[in-house]
Amino acid sequence: MLKHLFAALDRIRPAETVSAHCDGPCGIYDPASARITAEAVRSMTGKMLALPAPDPTDPKTVATYHNTMARYAKIKEEQAEETKHHLLVLWTDYFKPQHLEDYPDLHDTFWQAAKLCSACKVELSPEHCDELVAAVENIHDIFWATKNRKVEWQLAG
Amino acid sequence: MLKHLFAALDRIRPAETVSAHCDGPCGIYDPASARITAEAVRSMTGKMLALPAPDPTDPKTVATYHNTMARYAKIKEEQAEETKHHLLVLWTDYFKPQHLEDYPDLHDTFWQAAKLCSACKVELSPEHCDELVAAVENIHDIFWATKNRKVEWQLAG
Amino acid sequence: MLKHLFAALDRIRPAETVSAHCDGPCGIYDPASARITAEAVRSMTGKMLALPAPDPTDPKTVATYHNTMARYAKIKEEQAEETKHHLLVLWTDYFKPQHLEDYPDLHDTFWQAAKLCSACKVELSPEHCDELVAAVENIHDIFWATKNRKVEWQLAG
Amino acid sequence: MLKHLFAALDRIRPAETVSAHCDGPCGIYDPASARITAEAVRSMTGKMLALPAPDPTDPKTVATYHNTMARYAKIKEEQAEETKHHLLVLWTDYFKPQHLEDYPDLHDTFWQAAKLCSACKVELSPEHCDELVAAVENIHDIFWATKNRKVEWQLAG
Amino acid sequence: MLKHLFAALDRIRPAETVSAHCDGPCGIYDPASARITAEAVRSMTGKMLALPAPDPTDPKTVATYHNTMARYAKIKEEQAEETKHHLLVLWTDYFKPQHLEDYPDLHDTFWQAAKLCSACKVELSPEHCDELVAAVENIHDIFWATKNRKVEWQLAG
Amino acid sequence: MLKHLFAALDRIRPAETVSAHCDGPCGIYDPASARITAEAVRSMTGKMLALPAPDPTDPKTVATYHNTMARYAKIKEEQAEETKHHLLVLWTDYFKPQHLEDYPDLHDTFWQAAKLCSACKVELSPEHCDELVAAVENIHDIFWATKNRKVEWQLAG
């Protein structure tokens, strides 16, 4: 069935390209989207680990601590989900069968990166956050190499 | 005013049906959407009640406990909201005036089910989660009966 | 560059107006949207501060406390974000260059109101919540004055 | 089963009320949310019916017409969905069993209003838009009557 | 790097499992979510192809045609995106390295299914819609086989 | 009132900084988010203007044309809205009163950029798309200057 699908996809791509104005792939893809949200996941993880415990005898401080932890967890969850989404858009829409020849590990590369996003939701692990940022950097390198462009990897944080 | 609205809605339905390709109601409705998210609400409630308390002298464990609780609460909240949404789509879009003859309690059935979704947000109650899943099963039975189809009720979890 | 943009925006507005059916600005704008969500932020802040601490020896009560705090924080965060969004829609879409003549502080008024939305996410401060509601009331007054209408400020809560 | 659910819901409401800071129902409810979005649905419907046909020999005008129609339809769809959502929040969260005694048609009132939201998505009907706004006004009257408050019905557009 | 990640992920899974209440994988996964939305994509595609052209001399009919096409395209786009999302959640969160032994084509299976979701956004192709539904059925078979359960494949439409 | 708010905001910022792990502003801000979505708006505008008219005698081609136009308009609308959102996050959360001394036109800079986002929704104007990208570049320059960093402006498309 896979061959059938490949053939079917090949048939539809030209139509898409005809309607496009850009000479490369028709969309605007940029791993910087995933890089920014991955940096945010790392930042929130660091903040959660650094937040000092509240004075248990001061109800307002306890409530504020809960507020801060809950919203940091929420932001981290959403940024990790966005990172996963940005990465999977690259995998499903930008990368094409011909890229697999140069990057035979492409599927596993994205699978591991996506699983790291999930791990960074579950845990407060600076190590896995670093690995996630490194995984995005690796994809940044692959992506720009396929476009024969040299784009520097620059962190915002 | 109600009669006027009924008549008005009757007038517009034929137009909608003309543009549809399916012989029954024009959309794809399936109570399985609500069943899956209701199961998730029940699962998250169970996990929150089972999560062991952290060692209060270990800051990392405490922070991780907060992370887990906050994201479980967030997931439960969203799944309960989705359950409510899926149920209310059935009530407002699938069910028609003629169904009220066979199911005169239809409105209350959906009202109670929707209120259970809200209760499962507010509480950590395995009993209300079970009632929510039962309420969705009841709607599953009604729904498929109106379509004269026999579809088995199967849980994912 | 600013003058160029003003001129460009002036050129496009007439076209927008032509396609509109309303005699005033083409959209439906109403600061009540921001007022309702700002009231919700204030309500959630009050609830978080008033929530009694759980009995630390009763695991179910502790878990329920976490559930309540996390969902209140999530609701507060979302309502504050919506308040900010509703306000900035007024600032970017409703208000036009000519309004700046009558309201030279308009930009700062919205900037401060938006920053208050962020402050009410970060903190549990009844005072800042009151200031946020007051900031929305001030914008309500400005907005309806620009339309030469007298609309009463009425709180829901 | 209904009686069981009613009893169960009665049992949980007090707990919710205890944690609330407001003396009435614990949340901030206001039919103005639904009124604003219903007005937007009516405004977009009017704009779509009034949009002049493009010159078929001018490709840019044709493309702009498609852009305008598609975004007006999208905005109308989203505003109608939001109207439905705001109304159903009132029905499922604000209204309680005791309200049914004073308003025995309450369920049908909301059902018809929700169905009007769907009708205004499907059609370009100024009449049904007017009926939707009237349905929201009717709910506004019922809502504020249950709170023994007199709140004026004021349109933004 | 892959081995490192596998090992890292293995280390964190037990912690997740400990906090879970279910004896299998900790979440509620069910390919029915993707099946329902894929059916909706196929239904909308059929409706768009079947919609009769409007009378070009009747402006209201033309505007209604645009409204219907735009909202059908919007619904199709969103349902295809949801199908992709539901499938990729299975791929990134449910499936684990050990599943690759039994299903060495797993990555390509999901990649092709995700690309079919994108194709069904771009095109109005009943054939690709059928292939998408078939791809989801294939994943349904694999999924339930990994859980040693027999779940019937039943369409809603 | 403005002075009061400034003072109030100054009081809360230190608390936020204390809980942060980064030495600069506590969040991860990067104008690249707005740059990527602004490029997408420009790309979609170009595609909509370049899409060849369908053969009016071929119903399938006409329907496909409507599908393409509606989804391009939807994508453009969403990307323009995201651009606006990313820019306003910078304006309301990153920029502080002290930045106004160095950039006295800061408010107008963001107001014009936000209004350009709206203009690019309404129109199919390559000129305004270019102005939007230029406005984001200007904000990129200001942003990195306030952080004393030199970051190259690089387009993805």
Coordinates of N, CA, C and O in Angstrom, one line a residue, chain B residues 1-2 4-6 8-9 11-13 16 81 84-85 88-89 91-98 100 105-116 118-119 121-123 128 131 134-135 138, chain D residues 1-2 4-6 8-9 11-13 16 81 84-85 88-89 91-98 100 105-116 118-119 121-123 128 131 134-135 138:
Chain B
M1 N -43.7 31.7 20.4 CA -42.5 31.9 19.6 C -41.9 30.5 19.2 O -41.4 30.3 18.1
L2 N -42.0 29.5 20.0 CA -41.4 28.2 19.7 C -41.9 27.6 18.4 O -41.2 27.1 17.6
H4 N -43.1 29.1 15.9 CA -42.5 29.9 14.8 C -41.1 29.4 14.5 O -40.7 29.1 13.3
L5 N -40.3 29.1 15.5 CA -39.0 28.6 15.3 C -38.9 27.3 14.7 O -38.2 27.0 13.8
F6 N -39.8 26.4 15.2 CA -39.9 25.0 14.7 C -40.1 25.1 13.2 O -39.5 24.5 12.4
A8 N -39.7 27.6 11.2 CA -38.5 28.2 10.5 C -37.4 27.1 10.3 O -36.8 27.0 9.2
L9 N -37.2 26.3 11.3 CA -36.1 25.3 11.2 C -36.5 24.3 10.2 O -35.7 23.8 9.4
R11 N -38.2 24.7 7.6 CA -38.0 25.3 6.2 C -36.5 25.2 5.8 O -36.3 25.0 4.6
I12 N -35.6 25.4 6.7 CA -34.2 25.4 6.3 C -33.6 24.0 6.1 O -32.7 23.8 5.4
R13 N -34.1 23.1 6.9 CA -33.5 21.7 6.8 C -33.4 21.1 5.4 O -32.4 20.6 5.0
E16 N -30.5 22.2 3.5 CA -29.3 21.6 4.0 C -29.2 20.1 3.4 O -28.1 19.7 3.0
E81 N -14.5 19.3 29.4 CA -15.1 20.3 28.5 C -15.3 19.8 27.1 O -16.4 20.0 26.5
K84 N -18.4 17.5 27.2 CA -19.6 18.4 27.2 C -19.9 18.9 25.8 O -21.0 18.9 25.3
H85 N -18.9 19.4 25.1 CA -19.0 19.9 23.8 C -19.5 18.8 22.8 O -20.5 19.0 22.1
L88 N -23.2 18.1 23.5 CA -24.1 19.2 23.2 C -24.2 19.4 21.7 O -25.2 19.9 21.2
V89 N -23.2 19.0 20.9 CA -23.3 19.0 19.4 C -24.4 18.0 19.0 O -25.2 18.2 18.2
W91 N -26.9 17.1 20.9 CA -28.2 17.6 21.3 C -28.7 18.7 20.4 O -29.9 18.8 20.0
T92 N -27.8 19.6 20.0 CA -28.3 20.8 19.3 C -28.3 20.6 17.8 O -29.1 21.2 17.1
D93 N -27.5 19.7 17.3 CA -27.4 19.5 15.8 C -28.0 18.2 15.3 O -28.6 18.2 14.2
Y94 N -27.8 17.1 16.0 CA -28.3 15.9 15.5 C -29.8 15.7 15.8 O -30.6 15.3 15.0
F95 N -30.1 15.9 17.1 CA -31.5 15.6 17.5 C -32.5 16.6 17.0 O -32.2 17.8 17.1
K96 N -33.6 16.2 16.5 CA -34.6 17.0 15.9 C -35.9 16.9 16.7 O -36.1 16.0 17.5
P97 N -36.9 17.8 16.5 CA -38.1 17.8 17.2 C -38.8 16.4 17.2 O -39.3 16.0 18.2
Q98 N -38.8 15.8 16.1 CA -39.5 14.5 16.0 C -38.9 13.4 17.0 O -39.6 12.5 17.5
L100 N -38.2 14.0 20.0 CA -38.7 14.2 21.3 C -40.0 13.4 21.6 O -40.3 13.1 22.8
D105 N -37.8 12.7 27.6 CA -36.8 13.2 28.6 C -35.5 13.6 27.9 O -34.5 13.8 28.7
L106 N -35.5 13.7 26.6 CA -34.2 14.0 25.9 C -33.5 15.2 26.5 O -32.2 15.2 26.8
H107 N -34.2 16.3 26.7 CA -33.5 17.5 27.1 C -32.9 17.3 28.5 O -31.8 17.7 28.7
D108 N -33.7 16.7 29.4 CA -33.1 16.5 30.8 C -31.9 15.5 30.7 O -31.0 15.6 31.5
T109 N -32.0 14.5 29.8 CA -30.9 13.6 29.7 C -29.6 14.3 29.4 O -28.5 14.0 30.0
F110 N -29.7 15.2 28.4 CA -28.5 15.9 28.1 C -28.1 17.0 29.1 O -26.9 17.2 29.4
W111 N -29.1 17.6 29.7 CA -28.8 18.6 30.8 C -28.0 17.9 31.9 O -27.0 18.4 32.4
Q112 N -28.5 16.7 32.4 CA -27.8 16.0 33.5 C -26.4 15.6 33.1 O -25.5 15.7 33.9
A113 N -26.3 15.1 31.8 CA -25.0 14.7 31.4 C -24.0 15.9 31.3 O -22.8 15.7 31.7
A114 N -24.5 17.0 30.9 CA -23.6 18.2 30.8 C -23.2 18.6 32.2 O -22.1 19.0 32.5
K115 N -24.2 18.6 33.2 CA -23.9 19.0 34.5 C -22.9 18.0 35.2 O -22.1 18.4 36.0
L116 N -23.0 16.7 34.8 CA -22.0 15.8 35.3 C -20.6 16.1 34.8 O -19.6 15.9 35.5
S118 N -19.4 19.1 34.3 CA -19.0 20.2 35.2 C -18.6 19.6 36.5 O -17.6 20.1 37.1
A119 N -19.4 18.7 37.1 CA -19.1 18.1 38.4 C -17.8 17.4 38.4 O -17.0 17.5 39.3
K121 N -15.2 18.2 36.6 CA -14.2 19.2 36.7 C -13.9 19.7 38.1 O -12.8 19.8 38.6
V122 N -15.0 20.0 38.8 CA -15.0 20.5 40.2 C -14.4 19.5 41.2 O -13.6 19.9 42.0
E123 N -14.8 18.3 41.0 CA -14.5 17.3 42.1 C -13.4 16.3 41.6 O -13.1 16.2 40.4
H128 N -18.9 10.0 40.4 CA -19.5 10.9 39.4 C -18.8 10.6 38.0 O -19.5 10.7 37.0
E131 N -20.7 7.8 36.7 CA -22.0 8.2 36.3 C -21.9 8.9 35.0 O -22.8 8.8 34.1
A134 N -21.6 6.4 32.3 CA -22.9 5.7 32.2 C -23.9 6.6 31.4 O -24.7 6.2 30.6
A135 N -23.8 7.9 31.7 CA -24.7 8.9 31.0 C -24.3 8.9 29.5 O -25.2 9.0 28.6
N138 N -25.8 5.8 27.9 CA -27.2 5.9 27.7 C -27.5 6.7 26.4 O -28.4 6.4 25.6
Chain D
M1 N -32.9 7.4 37.1 CA -31.5 7.9 37.2 C -31.5 9.4 37.4 O -30.6 9.9 38.1
L2 N -32.5 10.1 36.9 CA -32.4 11.5 37.0 C -32.4 12.0 38.4 O -31.7 12.9 38.8
H4 N -31.4 10.5 41.0 CA -30.1 10.2 41.6 C -29.1 11.3 41.2 O -28.4 11.8 42.1
L5 N -29.2 11.7 40.0 CA -28.2 12.8 39.5 C -28.5 14.1 40.2 O -27.6 14.8 40.7
F6 N -29.8 14.4 40.3 CA -30.2 15.7 40.9 C -29.6 15.7 42.4 O -29.0 16.7 42.8
A8 N -27.2 13.9 43.6 CA -25.8 14.0 43.6 C -25.3 15.4 43.3 O -24.3 15.9 44.0
L9 N -25.9 16.1 42.4 CA -25.5 17.5 42.1 C -25.8 18.4 43.3 O -25.0 19.3 43.6
R11 N -25.6 17.6 46.3 CA -24.6 17.3 47.3 C -23.3 18.1 47.0 O -22.6 18.5 47.9
I12 N -23.0 18.2 45.7 CA -21.7 18.9 45.4 C -21.8 20.4 45.4 O -20.8 21.1 45.6
R13 N -22.9 20.9 45.1 CA -23.0 22.4 45.0 C -22.6 23.1 46.2 O -21.8 24.1 46.1
E16 N -19.0 23.7 46.4 CA -18.5 24.7 45.5 C -18.8 26.1 46.1 O -18.0 27.0 46.0
E81 N -20.7 30.1 16.6 CA -20.3 29.0 17.5 C -20.1 29.6 18.9 O -20.4 28.9 19.9
K84 N -23.4 30.2 20.6 CA -24.0 28.9 21.1 C -23.2 28.5 22.4 O -23.9 28.1 23.3
H85 N -21.9 28.6 22.4 CA -21.2 28.2 23.5 C -21.6 29.1 24.8 O -21.8 28.6 25.8
L88 N -25.0 28.0 26.0 CA -25.0 26.7 26.6 C -24.3 26.7 28.0 O -24.6 25.8 28.8
V89 N -23.3 27.6 28.2 CA -22.7 27.7 29.5 C -23.8 28.2 30.5 O -23.9 27.7 31.6
W91 N -27.0 27.6 30.2 CA -27.9 26.5 30.4 C -27.4 25.4 31.3 O -28.1 24.9 32.2
T92 N -26.1 25.1 31.1 CA -25.6 23.9 31.8 C -25.0 24.3 33.2 O -24.9 23.4 34.1
D93 N -24.5 25.5 33.3 CA -23.8 25.8 34.6 C -24.6 26.8 35.5 O -24.5 26.7 36.7
Y94 N -25.2 27.8 34.9 CA -25.9 28.8 35.7 C -27.3 28.2 36.2 O -27.6 28.3 37.3
F95 N -28.1 27.7 35.2 CA -29.5 27.4 35.6 C -29.5 26.1 36.4 O -28.8 25.1 36.0
K96 N -30.3 26.0 37.4 CA -30.4 24.9 38.3 C -31.8 24.3 38.3 O -32.8 25.0 37.8
P97 N -32.0 23.1 38.8 CA -33.3 22.5 38.8 C -34.4 23.4 39.3 O -35.5 23.4 38.7
Q98 N -34.2 24.2 40.3 CA -35.3 25.0 40.9 C -35.7 26.1 39.8 O -36.9 26.5 39.9
L100 N -36.4 25.6 36.8 CA -37.4 24.9 35.9 C -38.8 25.1 36.4 O -39.7 25.1 35.6
D105 N -40.4 26.0 30.2 CA -39.9 25.8 28.9 C -38.4 26.1 28.7 O -37.9 26.3 27.6
L106 N -37.7 26.2 29.8 CA -36.3 26.6 29.8 C -35.5 25.7 28.8 O -34.7 26.3 28.0
H107 N -35.6 24.4 28.8 CA -34.8 23.6 28.0 C -35.1 23.9 26.5 O -34.2 24.0 25.7
D108 N -36.4 24.0 26.2 CA -36.7 24.3 24.8 C -36.2 25.6 24.3 O -35.8 25.8 23.2
T109 N -36.3 26.6 25.3 CA -35.8 27.9 24.9 C -34.4 27.9 24.5 O -34.0 28.5 23.5
F110 N -33.5 27.2 25.3 CA -32.1 27.1 24.9 C -31.9 26.2 23.7 O -31.0 26.5 22.9
W111 N -32.7 25.2 23.5 CA -32.5 24.3 22.4 C -32.8 25.1 21.1 O -32.0 25.0 20.1
Q112 N -33.9 25.8 21.1 CA -34.2 26.6 19.9 C -33.2 27.7 19.6 O -32.8 27.9 18.5
A113 N -32.7 28.3 20.7 CA -31.7 29.3 20.5 C -30.4 28.7 19.9 O -29.7 29.3 19.0
A114 N -30.0 27.5 20.4 CA -28.8 26.9 19.9 C -29.0 26.5 18.4 O -28.1 26.6 17.6
K115 N -30.2 26.0 18.1 CA -30.5 25.6 16.7 C -30.5 26.8 15.8 O -30.1 26.8 14.6
L116 N -30.9 28.0 16.3 CA -30.8 29.2 15.5 C -29.3 29.6 15.2 O -29.0 30.1 14.2
S118 N -27.0 27.5 14.8 CA -26.6 26.6 13.6 C -27.2 27.1 12.3 O -26.6 27.1 11.3
A119 N -28.5 27.5 12.4 CA -29.1 28.0 11.2 C -28.4 29.2 10.6 O -28.3 29.3 9.4
K121 N -25.3 29.8 10.8 CA -24.1 29.4 10.1 C -24.4 28.9 8.7 O -23.7 29.3 7.7
V122 N -25.5 28.1 8.6 CA -25.8 27.5 7.3 C -26.3 28.5 6.3 O -26.0 28.4 5.1
E123 N -27.1 29.4 6.7 CA -27.8 30.4 5.8 C -27.2 31.8 5.8 O -26.4 32.1 6.7
H128 N -33.5 35.1 10.3 CA -33.0 34.2 11.3 C -32.0 34.9 12.3 O -31.9 34.6 13.4
E131 N -34.1 36.7 14.6 CA -34.7 35.8 15.6 C -33.6 35.4 16.6 O -33.9 35.2 17.8
A134 N -33.2 38.1 19.0 CA -34.4 38.1 19.9 C -34.4 37.0 20.9 O -34.8 37.2 22.1
A135 N -33.9 35.8 20.5 CA -33.8 34.7 21.4 C -32.8 35.0 22.5 O -33.0 34.6 23.7
N138 N -34.5 37.3 25.0 CA -35.4 36.6 25.8 C -34.6 35.9 27.0 O -35.1 36.0 28.1

